[in-house]
Tab-separated table of C-alpha atoms in Angstrom:
chain	number	residue	atom	x	y	z
A	8	UNK	CA	159.174	-101.956	16.466
A	9	UNK	CA	160.468	-98.813	14.784
A	10	UNK	CA	163.843	-97.341	13.943
A	11	UNK	CA	164.496	-94.460	16.354
A	12	UNK	CA	165.596	-92.273	13.444
A	13	UNK	CA	162.196	-92.789	11.777
A	14	UNK	CA	160.426	-91.750	14.981
A	15	UNK	CA	162.579	-88.627	15.257
A	16	UNK	CA	161.956	-87.700	11.620
A	17	UNK	CA	158.214	-88.219	12.064
A	18	UNK	CA	158.140	-85.941	15.108
A	19	UNK	CA	160.639	-83.374	13.832
A	20	UNK	CA	158.127	-80.959	12.353
A	21	UNK	CA	156.044	-81.044	15.539
A	22	UNK	CA	158.897	-80.380	17.970
A	23	UNK	CA	158.542	-76.849	19.405
A	24	UNK	CA	161.661	-74.722	18.986
A	25	UNK	CA	161.259	-73.437	22.549
A	26	UNK	CA	162.126	-76.958	23.734
A	27	UNK	CA	164.225	-78.345	20.871
A	28	UNK	CA	166.245	-75.924	18.752
A	29	UNK	CA	167.042	-76.753	15.091
A	30	UNK	CA	170.636	-77.503	16.095
A	31	UNK	CA	169.456	-79.868	18.832
A	32	UNK	CA	167.169	-81.639	16.335
A	33	UNK	CA	170.114	-82.340	14.054
A	34	UNK	CA	172.102	-83.771	16.953
A	35	UNK	CA	169.195	-85.974	18.048
A	36	UNK	CA	168.741	-87.342	14.542
A	37	UNK	CA	172.461	-88.148	14.277
A	38	UNK	CA	172.220	-90.125	17.525
A	39	UNK	CA	169.028	-91.932	16.501
A	40	UNK	CA	170.491	-93.146	13.191
A	41	UNK	CA	172.830	-95.426	15.115
A	42	UNK	CA	170.121	-97.898	16.159
A	43	UNK	CA	168.159	-100.639	14.343
A	44	UNK	CA	164.379	-101.088	14.554
A	45	UNK	CA	164.306	-101.855	18.287
A	46	UNK	CA	162.202	-99.029	19.741
A	47	UNK	CA	158.667	-98.721	21.011
A	48	UNK	CA	158.956	-95.006	21.682
A	49	UNK	CA	161.484	-92.195	21.556
A	50	UNK	CA	161.863	-89.525	24.214
A	51	UNK	CA	163.529	-86.154	24.633
A	52	UNK	CA	165.038	-84.628	27.768
A	53	UNK	CA	165.600	-80.904	28.204
A	54	UNK	CA	166.251	-78.450	31.026
A	55	UNK	CA	163.338	-76.053	31.547
A	56	UNK	CA	165.395	-73.067	32.700
A	57	UNK	CA	166.394	-70.256	30.346
A	58	UNK	CA	169.563	-70.335	28.235
A	59	UNK	CA	169.956	-74.133	28.308
A	60	UNK	CA	169.349	-75.624	24.863
A	61	UNK	CA	170.871	-79.115	25.122
A	62	UNK	CA	168.484	-82.005	24.482
A	63	UNK	CA	169.241	-85.644	25.296
A	64	UNK	CA	167.711	-88.585	23.432
A	65	UNK	CA	166.042	-91.596	25.036
A	66	UNK	CA	165.015	-94.816	23.292
A	67	UNK	CA	162.628	-97.273	24.972
A	68	UNK	CA	163.370	-100.884	23.988
A	69	UNK	CA	160.717	-103.381	25.179
A	70	UNK	CA	161.326	-107.098	25.541
A	71	UNK	CA	159.992	-107.714	22.036
A	72	UNK	CA	162.613	-105.305	20.638
A	73	UNK	CA	165.657	-107.008	22.117
A	74	UNK	CA	166.080	-109.296	19.084
A	75	UNK	CA	167.000	-106.248	16.980
A	76	UNK	CA	169.434	-105.054	19.633
A	77	UNK	CA	171.178	-108.414	20.060
A	78	UNK	CA	172.357	-108.020	16.441
A	79	UNK	CA	171.965	-111.655	15.442
A	80	UNK	CA	170.577	-110.368	12.144
A	81	UNK	CA	173.700	-108.234	11.686
A	82	UNK	CA	172.419	-104.756	11.038
A	83	UNK	CA	175.300	-103.215	9.014
A	84	UNK	CA	175.596	-100.020	11.056
A	85	UNK	CA	175.328	-101.816	14.394
A	86	UNK	CA	177.843	-104.396	13.165
A	87	UNK	CA	180.339	-101.620	12.527
A	88	UNK	CA	179.599	-99.952	15.847
A	89	UNK	CA	180.087	-103.182	17.790
A	90	UNK	CA	183.338	-103.843	15.968
A	91	UNK	CA	184.782	-100.466	16.940
A	92	UNK	CA	183.407	-99.892	20.444
A	93	UNK	CA	183.655	-102.393	23.318
A	94	UNK	CA	180.860	-100.740	25.304
A	95	UNK	CA	178.473	-101.463	22.449
A	96	UNK	CA	179.669	-105.071	22.443
A	97	UNK	CA	178.603	-105.276	26.072
A	98	UNK	CA	175.163	-103.836	25.254
A	99	UNK	CA	174.707	-106.499	22.567
A	100	UNK	CA	175.891	-109.163	25.030
A	101	UNK	CA	173.306	-107.964	27.545
A	102	UNK	CA	170.541	-108.078	24.898
A	103	UNK	CA	171.441	-111.695	24.129
A	104	UNK	CA	171.447	-112.619	27.813
A	105	UNK	CA	168.104	-110.836	28.186
A	106	UNK	CA	166.626	-113.144	25.551
A	107	UNK	CA	168.090	-116.314	27.086
A	108	UNK	CA	165.330	-118.154	29.037
A	109	UNK	CA	167.944	-119.590	31.397
A	110	UNK	CA	169.030	-116.121	32.551
A	111	UNK	CA	165.678	-115.280	34.155
A	112	UNK	CA	165.843	-111.758	32.711
A	113	UNK	CA	162.815	-112.339	30.495
A	114	UNK	CA	160.714	-112.209	33.661
A	115	UNK	CA	162.825	-109.684	35.575
A	116	UNK	CA	163.319	-107.037	32.837
A	117	UNK	CA	160.247	-105.717	30.951
A	118	UNK	CA	162.175	-103.044	29.039
A	119	UNK	CA	165.367	-101.012	28.908
A	120	UNK	CA	165.951	-97.373	28.130
A	121	UNK	CA	168.970	-96.143	26.175
A	122	UNK	CA	169.845	-92.554	27.059
A	123	UNK	CA	172.211	-90.592	24.819
A	124	UNK	CA	173.694	-87.364	26.177
A	125	UNK	CA	173.454	-84.420	23.782
A	126	UNK	CA	177.215	-84.148	23.379
A	127	UNK	CA	177.286	-87.763	22.200
A	128	UNK	CA	176.465	-86.642	18.662
A	129	UNK	CA	179.912	-85.010	18.547
A	130	UNK	CA	181.683	-88.283	19.361
A	131	UNK	CA	182.853	-90.740	16.687
A	132	UNK	CA	180.621	-93.443	18.213
A	133	UNK	CA	177.872	-92.231	20.582
A	134	UNK	CA	177.528	-94.340	23.729
A	135	UNK	CA	174.253	-94.542	25.674
A	136	UNK	CA	173.734	-95.084	29.351
A	137	UNK	CA	171.542	-98.165	29.831
A	138	UNK	CA	168.600	-98.002	32.244
A	139	UNK	CA	167.191	-101.448	33.035
A	140	UNK	CA	163.602	-101.603	34.316
A	141	UNK	CA	162.973	-104.212	37.009
A	142	UNK	CA	159.931	-106.325	37.800
A	143	UNK	CA	159.631	-108.055	41.170
A	144	UNK	CA	157.803	-111.165	42.292
A	145	UNK	CA	154.978	-110.584	44.749
A	146	UNK	CA	156.797	-112.545	47.431
A	147	UNK	CA	159.822	-110.277	47.073
A	148	UNK	CA	157.633	-107.220	47.620
A	149	UNK	CA	155.660	-108.549	50.561
A	150	UNK	CA	156.425	-107.674	54.154
A	151	UNK	CA	156.831	-111.366	54.956
A	152	UNK	CA	159.274	-111.891	52.101
A	153	UNK	CA	161.258	-108.833	53.115
A	154	UNK	CA	161.595	-110.100	56.689
A	155	UNK	CA	162.647	-113.612	55.638
A	156	UNK	CA	165.583	-112.733	53.431
A	157	UNK	CA	168.132	-110.041	52.899
A	158	UNK	CA	168.148	-108.523	49.407
A	159	UNK	CA	171.758	-109.686	49.198
A	160	UNK	CA	170.550	-113.271	49.058
A	161	UNK	CA	167.507	-112.616	46.896
A	162	UNK	CA	167.579	-113.646	43.235
A	163	UNK	CA	166.635	-110.120	42.192
A	164	UNK	CA	169.648	-108.463	43.772
A	165	UNK	CA	172.060	-111.033	42.405
A	166	UNK	CA	170.599	-110.520	38.933
A	167	UNK	CA	171.074	-106.763	39.255
A	168	UNK	CA	174.726	-107.284	40.152
A	169	UNK	CA	175.134	-109.573	37.134
A	170	UNK	CA	173.359	-107.078	34.841
A	171	UNK	CA	175.799	-104.382	35.932
A	172	UNK	CA	178.781	-106.696	35.471
A	173	UNK	CA	177.710	-107.464	31.904
A	174	UNK	CA	177.103	-103.833	30.956
A	175	UNK	CA	180.181	-102.417	32.704
A	176	UNK	CA	182.480	-105.234	31.626
A	177	UNK	CA	183.773	-105.917	35.136
A	178	UNK	CA	182.421	-106.725	38.609
A	179	UNK	CA	181.410	-103.904	40.910
A	180	UNK	CA	184.117	-102.684	43.240
A	181	UNK	CA	183.497	-104.241	46.699
A	182	UNK	CA	182.742	-100.847	48.281
A	183	UNK	CA	180.217	-100.016	45.526
A	184	UNK	CA	178.578	-103.447	45.778
A	185	UNK	CA	178.269	-102.954	49.541
A	186	UNK	CA	176.649	-99.534	49.063
A	187	UNK	CA	174.266	-100.930	46.447
A	188	UNK	CA	173.245	-103.672	48.873
A	189	UNK	CA	172.558	-101.032	51.521
A	190	UNK	CA	170.327	-99.195	49.024
A	191	UNK	CA	168.302	-102.371	48.466
A	192	UNK	CA	168.169	-103.383	52.120
A	193	UNK	CA	167.010	-99.933	53.230
A	194	UNK	CA	163.995	-99.794	50.877
A	195	UNK	CA	161.028	-99.438	53.265
A	196	UNK	CA	157.802	-101.419	53.199
A	197	UNK	CA	155.726	-100.017	50.361
A	198	UNK	CA	158.838	-99.154	48.347
A	199	UNK	CA	160.457	-100.803	45.347
A	200	UNK	CA	163.570	-100.521	43.187
A	201	UNK	CA	162.379	-99.391	39.746
A	202	UNK	CA	165.499	-99.186	37.584
A	203	UNK	CA	169.201	-99.762	37.722
A	204	UNK	CA	171.495	-98.071	35.224
A	205	UNK	CA	175.020	-98.484	33.958
A	206	UNK	CA	176.122	-94.972	33.020
A	207	UNK	CA	178.328	-96.099	30.153
A	208	UNK	CA	178.542	-92.632	28.613
A	209	UNK	CA	179.949	-91.086	31.794
A	210	UNK	CA	183.513	-91.304	33.142
A	211	UNK	CA	183.917	-94.422	35.268
A	212	UNK	CA	180.725	-96.088	33.953
A	213	UNK	CA	178.965	-95.433	37.250
A	214	UNK	CA	175.791	-96.953	38.685
A	215	UNK	CA	172.458	-95.173	39.084
A	216	UNK	CA	169.413	-96.370	40.985
A	217	UNK	CA	165.751	-95.354	40.799
A	218	UNK	CA	163.589	-96.232	43.774
A	219	UNK	CA	159.951	-95.528	44.573
A	220	UNK	CA	159.202	-95.048	48.266
A	221	UNK	CA	156.275	-93.666	50.273
A	222	UNK	CA	156.625	-89.911	50.631
A	223	UNK	CA	156.882	-90.148	54.435
A	224	UNK	CA	159.913	-92.454	54.072
A	225	UNK	CA	161.819	-90.536	51.365
A	226	UNK	CA	163.940	-88.392	53.681
A	227	UNK	CA	164.580	-91.150	56.290
A	228	UNK	CA	165.558	-93.558	53.485
A	229	UNK	CA	168.261	-91.239	52.158
A	230	UNK	CA	169.414	-90.393	55.678
A	231	UNK	CA	169.881	-94.102	56.392
A	232	UNK	CA	172.133	-94.298	53.328
A	233	UNK	CA	174.286	-91.466	54.674
A	234	UNK	CA	172.970	-88.706	52.368
A	235	UNK	CA	172.388	-85.925	54.873
A	236	UNK	CA	173.765	-82.650	53.522
A	237	UNK	CA	170.710	-81.851	51.390
A	238	UNK	CA	167.975	-83.409	53.519
A	239	UNK	CA	166.518	-80.115	54.709
A	240	UNK	CA	166.201	-78.806	51.155
A	241	UNK	CA	164.717	-82.094	49.933
A	242	UNK	CA	162.154	-82.130	52.743
A	243	UNK	CA	161.180	-78.562	51.860
A	244	UNK	CA	160.877	-79.450	48.152
A	245	UNK	CA	158.647	-82.441	48.870
A	246	UNK	CA	156.330	-80.317	50.989
A	247	UNK	CA	156.263	-77.490	48.437
A	248	UNK	CA	155.392	-79.636	45.425
A	249	UNK	CA	153.088	-82.109	47.156
A	250	UNK	CA	149.987	-80.086	46.302
A	251	UNK	CA	150.706	-79.998	42.552
A	252	UNK	CA	152.393	-83.404	42.162
A	253	UNK	CA	151.208	-86.967	42.698
A	254	UNK	CA	152.682	-87.436	46.195
A	255	UNK	CA	150.230	-85.281	48.130
A	256	UNK	CA	149.650	-88.021	50.736
A	257	UNK	CA	152.309	-89.380	53.089
A	258	UNK	CA	151.837	-92.867	51.640
A	259	UNK	CA	151.939	-91.647	48.036
A	260	UNK	CA	155.076	-92.901	46.350
A	261	UNK	CA	157.951	-90.622	45.360
A	262	UNK	CA	160.532	-91.675	42.777
A	263	UNK	CA	164.123	-90.868	43.741
A	264	UNK	CA	167.081	-91.188	41.357
A	265	UNK	CA	170.677	-91.126	42.567
A	266	UNK	CA	174.165	-92.334	41.735
A	267	UNK	CA	175.632	-95.176	43.758
A	268	UNK	CA	179.347	-95.296	44.430
A	269	UNK	CA	181.218	-95.695	47.673
A	270	UNK	CA	178.604	-93.197	48.853
A	271	UNK	CA	175.297	-91.990	47.454
A	272	UNK	CA	175.912	-89.216	44.917
A	273	UNK	CA	175.406	-85.601	45.967
A	274	UNK	CA	172.510	-84.973	43.547
A	275	UNK	CA	169.034	-86.460	44.032
A	276	UNK	CA	166.413	-86.488	41.292
A	277	UNK	CA	162.758	-86.284	42.360
A	278	UNK	CA	160.122	-87.211	39.785
A	279	UNK	CA	157.330	-84.669	39.434
A	280	UNK	CA	154.083	-85.408	37.655
A	281	UNK	CA	150.478	-84.442	38.392
A	282	UNK	CA	147.840	-86.942	39.418
A	283	UNK	CA	146.074	-86.389	36.088
A	284	UNK	CA	146.863	-84.679	32.797
A	285	UNK	CA	144.715	-81.719	33.799
A	286	UNK	CA	147.281	-80.916	36.488
A	287	UNK	CA	150.226	-80.204	34.180
A	288	UNK	CA	149.365	-76.508	33.916
A	289	UNK	CA	149.375	-75.944	37.682
A	290	UNK	CA	152.624	-77.881	38.151
A	291	UNK	CA	154.463	-76.075	35.356
A	292	UNK	CA	153.122	-72.669	36.386
A	293	UNK	CA	154.427	-73.287	39.904
A	294	UNK	CA	157.865	-73.949	38.426
A	295	UNK	CA	157.632	-70.765	36.329
A	296	UNK	CA	156.847	-68.748	39.460
A	297	UNK	CA	160.002	-70.169	41.062
A	298	UNK	CA	162.159	-69.369	37.993
A	299	UNK	CA	162.825	-73.074	37.363
A	300	UNK	CA	160.991	-72.993	34.018
A	301	UNK	CA	160.460	-70.292	31.407
A	302	UNK	CA	156.952	-69.324	30.356
A	303	UNK	CA	157.810	-70.202	26.739
A	304	UNK	CA	158.918	-73.720	27.667
A	305	UNK	CA	155.859	-74.193	29.861
A	306	UNK	CA	153.542	-73.204	27.016
A	307	UNK	CA	155.391	-75.404	24.514
A	308	UNK	CA	155.230	-78.390	26.836
A	309	UNK	CA	151.522	-77.901	27.532
A	310	UNK	CA	150.852	-77.789	23.774
A	311	UNK	CA	152.836	-80.967	23.088
A	312	UNK	CA	150.419	-83.820	24.048
A	313	UNK	CA	148.123	-85.047	21.293
A	314	UNK	CA	147.974	-87.288	18.255
A	315	UNK	CA	149.277	-86.673	14.744
A	316	UNK	CA	148.950	-88.610	11.490
A	317	UNK	CA	152.307	-89.050	9.768
A	318	UNK	CA	154.028	-91.064	7.059
A	319	UNK	CA	157.405	-92.355	8.309
A	320	UNK	CA	160.323	-92.591	5.866
A	321	UNK	CA	160.176	-95.860	3.935
A	322	UNK	CA	156.857	-96.916	5.494
A	323	UNK	CA	154.219	-98.719	3.443
A	324	UNK	CA	151.369	-96.996	5.277
A	325	UNK	CA	150.770	-93.904	7.424
A	326	UNK	CA	151.053	-94.027	11.186
A	327	UNK	CA	149.391	-92.478	14.196
A	328	UNK	CA	151.863	-90.813	16.541
A	329	UNK	CA	151.069	-90.225	20.199
A	330	UNK	CA	152.776	-87.151	21.679
A	331	UNK	CA	153.126	-87.478	25.450
A	332	UNK	CA	154.677	-85.874	28.514
A	333	UNK	CA	156.240	-88.573	30.669
A	334	UNK	CA	157.373	-86.631	33.733
A	335	UNK	CA	159.530	-83.842	35.106
A	336	UNK	CA	162.558	-84.296	37.316
A	337	UNK	CA	163.636	-81.907	40.045
A	338	UNK	CA	167.384	-82.255	40.626
A	339	UNK	CA	168.512	-80.982	44.001
A	340	UNK	CA	171.758	-80.968	45.946
A	341	UNK	CA	173.077	-79.226	49.021
A	342	UNK	CA	174.222	-75.632	48.410
A	343	UNK	CA	173.450	-75.835	44.686
A	344	UNK	CA	170.559	-74.288	42.752
A	345	UNK	CA	167.879	-76.792	41.788
A	346	UNK	CA	167.076	-77.489	38.151
A	347	UNK	CA	164.067	-79.132	36.515
A	348	UNK	CA	164.152	-81.324	33.418
A	349	UNK	CA	161.238	-82.328	31.203
A	350	UNK	CA	160.870	-85.790	29.666
A	351	UNK	CA	158.500	-85.992	26.705
A	352	UNK	CA	158.315	-88.063	23.552
A	353	UNK	CA	156.483	-89.877	20.782
A	354	UNK	CA	155.098	-93.362	20.217
A	355	UNK	CA	154.322	-94.047	16.539
A	356	UNK	CA	151.813	-96.786	15.685
A	357	UNK	CA	150.790	-98.215	12.342
A	358	UNK	CA	147.485	-96.678	11.286
A	359	UNK	CA	146.291	-100.045	9.984
A	360	UNK	CA	147.083	-101.849	13.240
A	361	UNK	CA	145.479	-99.001	15.188
A	362	UNK	CA	142.284	-99.330	13.145
A	363	UNK	CA	142.291	-103.108	13.648
A	364	UNK	CA	142.667	-102.603	17.404
A	365	UNK	CA	139.802	-100.089	17.426
A	366	UNK	CA	137.559	-102.478	15.486
A	367	UNK	CA	138.493	-105.278	17.886
A	368	UNK	CA	137.663	-103.120	20.908
A	369	UNK	CA	134.380	-102.130	19.267
A	370	UNK	CA	133.477	-105.772	18.689
A	371	UNK	CA	134.356	-106.629	22.285
A	372	UNK	CA	132.230	-103.734	23.536
A	373	UNK	CA	129.259	-104.881	21.461
A	374	UNK	CA	129.680	-108.447	22.726
A	375	UNK	CA	129.841	-107.165	26.306
A	376	UNK	CA	126.671	-105.194	25.621
A	377	UNK	CA	124.898	-108.330	24.459
A	378	UNK	CA	126.037	-110.241	27.536
A	379	UNK	CA	124.940	-107.410	29.806
């Protein structure tokens, strides 16, 4: 695991100014310094339209990084943060529960994602929203399992409710819990709940859900939840981007992100990514033609993927850093202009461990060759 601040410093000289201005870099680094060595990768989020320079920070914490986040080793900076801010105490409490075999979260939660809003660097203690990735048992995903039980009685749903209680510091309001249950119950065959988030950095510490559903069911799913005002626009967007995104078939899955309160929030996020890396140019150029992305940001994003050799601060050896584009998100709402955000980042790896892995793969390949 790495310190997020080290990952940001390693990538700083590679970050294109068209996507991340010098001022935004300073803010990101201030946010990253808050965390101990808990991260597998670090990501950046920016709006692709002109005249929007804010950049949010994301930190991916896998299961093997939770021990740093539970603060049992008492990282001095995290100690101070936990002492002063109750929301951070709840994050540490969640990390400890995550590592408790009796909680069942070791199996249910493969990783979490801490998302810091750009304006968090101006606060005395930055607070992240916490996105919790969910794994599901095969029986829970099967048609037979879905017909036998309601999600309200399934272990997975109850664990989600408990995760949110821990992170928010109080149980869900009955109306919100009822709406969340509807969101789970309405997931069609072939769909799955991907993430649940406690938006700790936002007023009211709201709930956000990410679901993946077959493209043909995306609009009916939201309609069943009572989100109808923007359905026509969403249907048009899905049809328009199907040819350059990875949901070109009616059974291809579409990821939808939305807030869950008494009702589903007015804004819906639709994940856009091509079927292969070679498709990024066509997707981004389509967005440029629709004035949702500038040409400069498109070119900077297309130039971002690759590998660099770096020497992190305080490291005993150099590292190999993967530069990747994760996805884009189209945010749409009724009677509001759509916006598109880009999510890209870095994953540093020890050069020595990378070489060992390459040698191991080479040995395995030679052994397979002998067997063949």
